[in-house]
Short mmCIF file of C-alpha atoms in Angstrom, two decimals:
data_model
loop_
_atom_site.label_atom_id
_atom_site.label_comp_id
_atom_site.label_asym_id
_atom_site.label_seq_id
_atom_site.Cartn_x
_atom_site.Cartn_y
_atom_site.Cartn_z
CA UNK A 223 51.16 156.87 50.58
CA UNK A 224 48.25 154.54 51.33
CA UNK A 225 46.99 153.87 54.86
CA UNK A 226 48.41 150.34 54.67
CA UNK A 227 51.83 151.63 53.61
CA UNK A 228 51.74 154.22 56.39
CA UNK A 229 50.94 151.55 59.01
CA UNK A 230 53.73 149.32 57.72
CA UNK A 231 56.15 152.24 57.95
CA UNK A 232 55.06 153.04 61.52
CA UNK A 233 55.32 149.38 62.62
CA UNK A 234 58.76 149.01 61.03
CA UNK A 235 60.16 152.13 62.69
CA UNK A 236 58.60 151.20 66.03
CA UNK A 237 60.01 147.66 65.94
CA UNK A 238 63.44 148.89 64.87
CA UNK A 239 63.43 151.49 67.65
CA UNK A 240 62.47 148.88 70.24
CA UNK A 241 65.37 146.66 69.15
CA UNK A 242 67.95 149.44 69.34
CA UNK A 243 66.77 150.78 72.70
CA UNK A 244 66.59 147.28 74.20
CA UNK A 245 70.09 146.42 72.98
CA UNK A 246 71.30 149.79 74.32
CA UNK A 247 69.93 148.93 77.77
CA UNK A 248 71.69 145.56 77.65
CA UNK A 249 75.02 147.19 76.83
CA UNK A 250 74.55 149.63 79.72
CA UNK A 251 74.18 146.73 82.15
CA UNK A 252 77.67 145.53 81.27
CA UNK A 253 79.29 148.96 80.92
CA UNK A 254 77.89 150.71 83.99
CA UNK A 255 81.08 150.07 85.98
CA UNK A 256 83.07 151.83 83.27
CA UNK A 257 80.98 154.95 82.64
CA UNK A 258 82.56 156.90 85.49
CA UNK A 259 85.90 156.58 83.69
CA UNK A 260 84.82 157.45 80.15
CA UNK A 261 85.79 161.13 80.36
CA UNK A 262 89.33 160.17 81.29
CA UNK A 263 89.82 157.20 78.99
CA UNK A 264 87.92 156.83 75.74
CA UNK A 265 88.85 153.25 74.93
CA UNK A 266 86.68 150.53 76.45
CA UNK A 267 88.76 147.76 78.06
CA UNK A 268 86.88 144.95 76.34
CA UNK A 269 89.42 142.32 77.37
CA UNK A 270 89.04 143.38 80.99
CA UNK A 271 85.25 143.20 80.80
CA UNK A 272 85.36 139.71 79.26
CA UNK A 273 87.85 138.46 81.85
CA UNK A 274 85.62 139.82 84.61
CA UNK A 275 82.98 137.28 83.58
CA UNK A 276 85.42 134.38 83.66
CA UNK A 277 85.61 133.94 79.89
CA UNK A 278 88.95 132.81 78.49
CA UNK A 279 90.32 134.51 75.37
CA UNK A 280 92.48 132.25 73.24
CA UNK A 281 94.39 133.60 70.24
CA UNK A 282 95.15 131.00 67.61
CA UNK A 283 95.39 130.57 63.88
CA UNK A 284 92.04 129.94 62.22
CA UNK A 285 92.75 127.83 59.19
CA UNK A 286 91.18 128.98 55.90
CA UNK A 287 90.39 125.48 54.62
CA UNK A 288 87.27 125.75 52.44
CA UNK A 289 86.97 129.52 52.99
CA UNK A 290 85.83 131.77 50.14
CA UNK A 291 87.62 134.81 51.59
CA UNK A 292 90.72 135.51 53.66
CA UNK A 293 89.67 135.98 57.31
CA UNK A 294 86.17 134.80 56.45
CA UNK A 295 85.77 133.87 60.12
CA UNK A 296 87.65 136.15 62.52
CA UNK A 297 86.80 134.24 65.68
CA UNK A 298 84.20 132.22 67.49
CA UNK A 299 82.65 131.53 70.88
CA UNK A 300 82.80 127.98 72.19
CA UNK A 301 79.95 127.10 74.54
CA UNK A 302 80.44 123.74 76.22
CA UNK A 303 77.57 122.50 78.35
CA UNK A 304 78.39 119.91 80.98
CA UNK A 305 76.21 119.00 83.93
CA UNK A 306 73.85 121.87 83.06
CA UNK A 307 76.65 124.44 83.39
CA UNK A 308 78.16 126.36 80.48
CA UNK A 309 81.86 126.98 79.92
CA UNK A 310 82.63 129.87 77.54
CA UNK A 311 85.83 130.42 75.55
CA UNK A 312 86.44 133.08 72.90
CA UNK A 313 88.83 132.16 70.10
CA UNK A 314 90.37 134.97 68.04
CA UNK A 315 92.45 134.83 64.87
CA UNK A 316 95.98 135.55 66.11
CA UNK A 317 96.95 137.13 62.78
CA UNK A 318 94.59 140.09 63.21
CA UNK A 319 95.66 143.55 64.42
CA UNK A 320 94.73 144.35 68.02
CA UNK A 321 92.11 146.94 66.99
CA UNK A 322 90.48 144.25 64.83
CA UNK A 323 90.70 141.66 67.61
CA UNK A 324 88.83 144.05 69.92
CA UNK A 325 85.82 143.93 67.62
CA UNK A 326 85.92 140.13 67.38
CA UNK A 327 86.14 139.77 71.18
CA UNK A 328 83.26 142.21 71.70
CA UNK A 329 81.13 140.44 69.08
CA UNK A 330 81.62 137.04 70.69
CA UNK A 331 81.01 138.52 74.13
CA UNK A 332 77.73 139.88 72.73
CA UNK A 333 76.65 136.29 72.02
CA UNK A 334 77.45 135.50 75.66
CA UNK A 335 75.43 138.50 76.88
CA UNK A 336 72.36 137.53 74.86
CA UNK A 337 72.59 133.93 76.00
CA UNK A 338 72.80 134.95 79.67
CA UNK A 339 69.94 137.44 79.44
CA UNK A 340 67.57 135.28 77.41
CA UNK A 341 68.67 131.92 78.73
CA UNK A 342 66.18 129.13 79.23
CA UNK A 343 67.64 126.38 81.38
CA UNK A 344 65.07 123.86 80.20
CA UNK A 345 66.36 124.21 76.66
CA UNK A 346 70.03 123.60 77.45
CA UNK A 347 71.62 120.90 75.38
CA UNK A 348 74.64 118.94 76.43
CA UNK A 349 77.60 119.19 74.12
CA UNK A 350 79.22 122.10 72.31
CA UNK A 351 77.71 125.13 70.60
CA UNK A 352 79.69 127.55 68.43
CA UNK A 353 78.91 131.19 67.63
CA UNK A 354 80.98 132.70 64.81
CA UNK A 355 82.16 136.23 64.09
CA UNK A 356 81.68 136.49 60.33
CA UNK A 357 83.63 138.98 58.28
CA UNK A 358 82.07 139.20 54.84
CA UNK A 359 79.54 136.39 54.35
CA UNK A 360 75.84 136.85 55.10
CA UNK A 361 74.52 135.62 58.45
CA UNK A 362 71.92 132.86 58.57
CA UNK A 363 70.16 134.25 61.63
CA UNK A 364 69.19 137.60 63.13
CA UNK A 365 71.28 137.01 66.26
CA UNK A 366 74.44 137.85 64.31
CA UNK A 367 72.97 141.22 63.31
CA UNK A 368 71.87 141.97 66.87
CA UNK A 369 75.37 141.09 68.10
CA UNK A 370 76.85 143.57 65.61
CA UNK A 371 74.60 146.28 67.07
CA UNK A 372 75.49 145.28 70.62
CA UNK A 373 79.20 145.23 69.72
CA UNK A 374 78.90 148.80 68.43
CA UNK A 375 77.35 149.95 71.71
CA UNK A 376 80.04 148.15 73.74
CA UNK A 377 83.07 149.47 71.87
CA UNK A 378 81.67 152.87 70.93
CA UNK A 379 79.22 153.99 73.65
CA UNK A 380 77.06 156.88 72.50
CA UNK A 381 77.95 158.61 75.78
CA UNK A 382 81.50 158.77 74.37
CA UNK A 383 80.68 159.46 70.74
CA UNK A 384 78.52 162.54 71.26
CA UNK A 385 81.07 164.54 73.30
CA UNK A 386 83.88 163.39 71.00
CA UNK A 387 81.98 164.56 67.93
CA UNK A 388 81.20 167.84 69.66
CA UNK A 389 84.90 168.28 70.45
CA UNK A 390 85.86 167.36 66.89
CA UNK A 391 83.53 169.83 65.16
CA UNK A 392 84.40 172.59 67.64
CA UNK A 393 88.12 172.08 66.99
CA UNK A 394 87.50 172.21 63.24
CA UNK A 395 85.34 175.35 63.24
CA UNK A 396 87.92 177.30 61.22
CA UNK A 397 87.97 174.76 58.39
CA UNK A 398 84.31 173.80 57.80
CA UNK A 399 83.14 171.71 56.04
CA UNK A 400 85.19 168.76 57.27
CA UNK A 401 85.41 165.44 55.43
CA UNK A 402 83.47 162.59 57.03
CA UNK A 403 86.47 160.32 56.44
CA UNK A 404 88.54 162.59 58.72
CA UNK A 405 85.97 162.28 61.50
CA UNK A 406 85.85 158.48 61.17
CA UNK A 407 89.63 158.31 61.17
CA UNK A 408 89.75 160.23 64.46
CA UNK A 409 86.96 158.11 65.91
CA UNK A 410 88.81 154.94 64.91
CA UNK A 411 91.93 156.18 66.70
CA UNK A 412 90.14 157.40 69.83
CA UNK A 413 88.02 154.27 70.29
CA UNK A 414 90.68 151.83 69.03
CA UNK A 415 88.43 150.25 66.41
CA UNK A 416 89.62 149.17 62.98
CA UNK A 417 88.92 151.41 59.99
CA UNK A 418 86.81 148.56 58.60
CA UNK A 419 84.52 148.41 61.64
CA UNK A 420 84.35 152.06 62.67
CA UNK A 421 81.91 152.94 59.88
CA UNK A 422 79.68 150.00 60.75
CA UNK A 423 79.66 150.91 64.45
CA UNK A 424 79.05 154.59 63.79
CA UNK A 425 75.97 153.87 61.66
CA UNK A 426 74.44 151.90 64.53
CA UNK A 427 75.23 154.79 66.90
CA UNK A 428 73.53 157.22 64.49
CA UNK A 429 70.36 155.11 64.46
CA UNK A 430 70.40 154.88 68.26
CA UNK A 431 70.92 158.65 68.58
CA UNK A 432 67.88 159.30 66.37
CA UNK A 433 65.68 157.03 68.49
CA UNK A 434 66.92 158.60 71.73
CA UNK A 435 66.37 162.11 70.37
CA UNK A 436 62.87 161.18 69.17
CA UNK A 437 61.97 159.73 72.58
CA UNK A 438 63.23 162.88 74.28
CA UNK A 439 61.02 165.04 72.05
CA UNK A 440 58.01 162.88 72.90
CA UNK A 441 58.65 163.18 76.62
CA UNK A 442 59.79 159.57 76.91
CA UNK A 443 63.29 160.37 78.13
CA UNK A 444 62.87 158.16 81.20
CA UNK A 445 62.76 155.16 78.87
CA UNK A 446 66.49 155.53 78.22
CA UNK A 447 69.35 156.31 80.62
CA UNK A 448 71.27 158.87 78.51
CA UNK A 449 71.02 162.44 79.78
CA UNK A 450 71.30 165.90 78.25
CA UNK A 451 70.78 164.83 74.63
CA UNK A 452 69.73 168.42 73.91
CA UNK A 453 73.25 169.55 74.77
CA UNK A 454 74.24 168.19 71.35
CA UNK A 455 71.33 169.76 69.46
CA UNK A 456 73.54 171.17 66.69
CA UNK A 457 74.80 167.66 65.86
CA UNK A 458 71.25 166.69 64.82
CA UNK A 459 69.61 167.80 61.59
#
């Protein structure tokens, strides 16, 4: 590998790590009131969190006129700006299962979180802005991808996933090796996430875990709030 290629690789990994750790910190800001309860209840009350911030959740039929796929858009966030004050409403396709709706609600709430954290009052525009939760089509901007990462951290906190995975592999010690599909099925049930989304969320958690583990090895553990990552050493390879 050339020096140029090596530098590109280092920059890419560094930038990717910064994104994941920053998004992780953002999710912690909104979940900190729930962490004390995670050992008792594994499922994040995403509707309760959204309601806490005064955001209405409206379930309605989203008409497929002009869609290429069924459920092409699962929901959207309405942002109405009036007199320099935003009103937020999350709309969810009423025909979805509740575990699927949870992902849509969390995704749209992620748009809200990013807007509140990186808001710039001087750039507010009067009128209405819409943020969609896409199902299968490709996003036109990076914000959608960041919201998918943030949604994963909201619905499937790594502080839940690591002990659950430890419990799972310990319980299955008499029947190793275990199928990955069995683990994802259990994770889907425990976290109340659809089978479609659980794989997506888990991949983001795996990337985050690698960055946290790497920071811990480099003595940068204070950069991230998770503790005792070494307790799960045998889950890393």
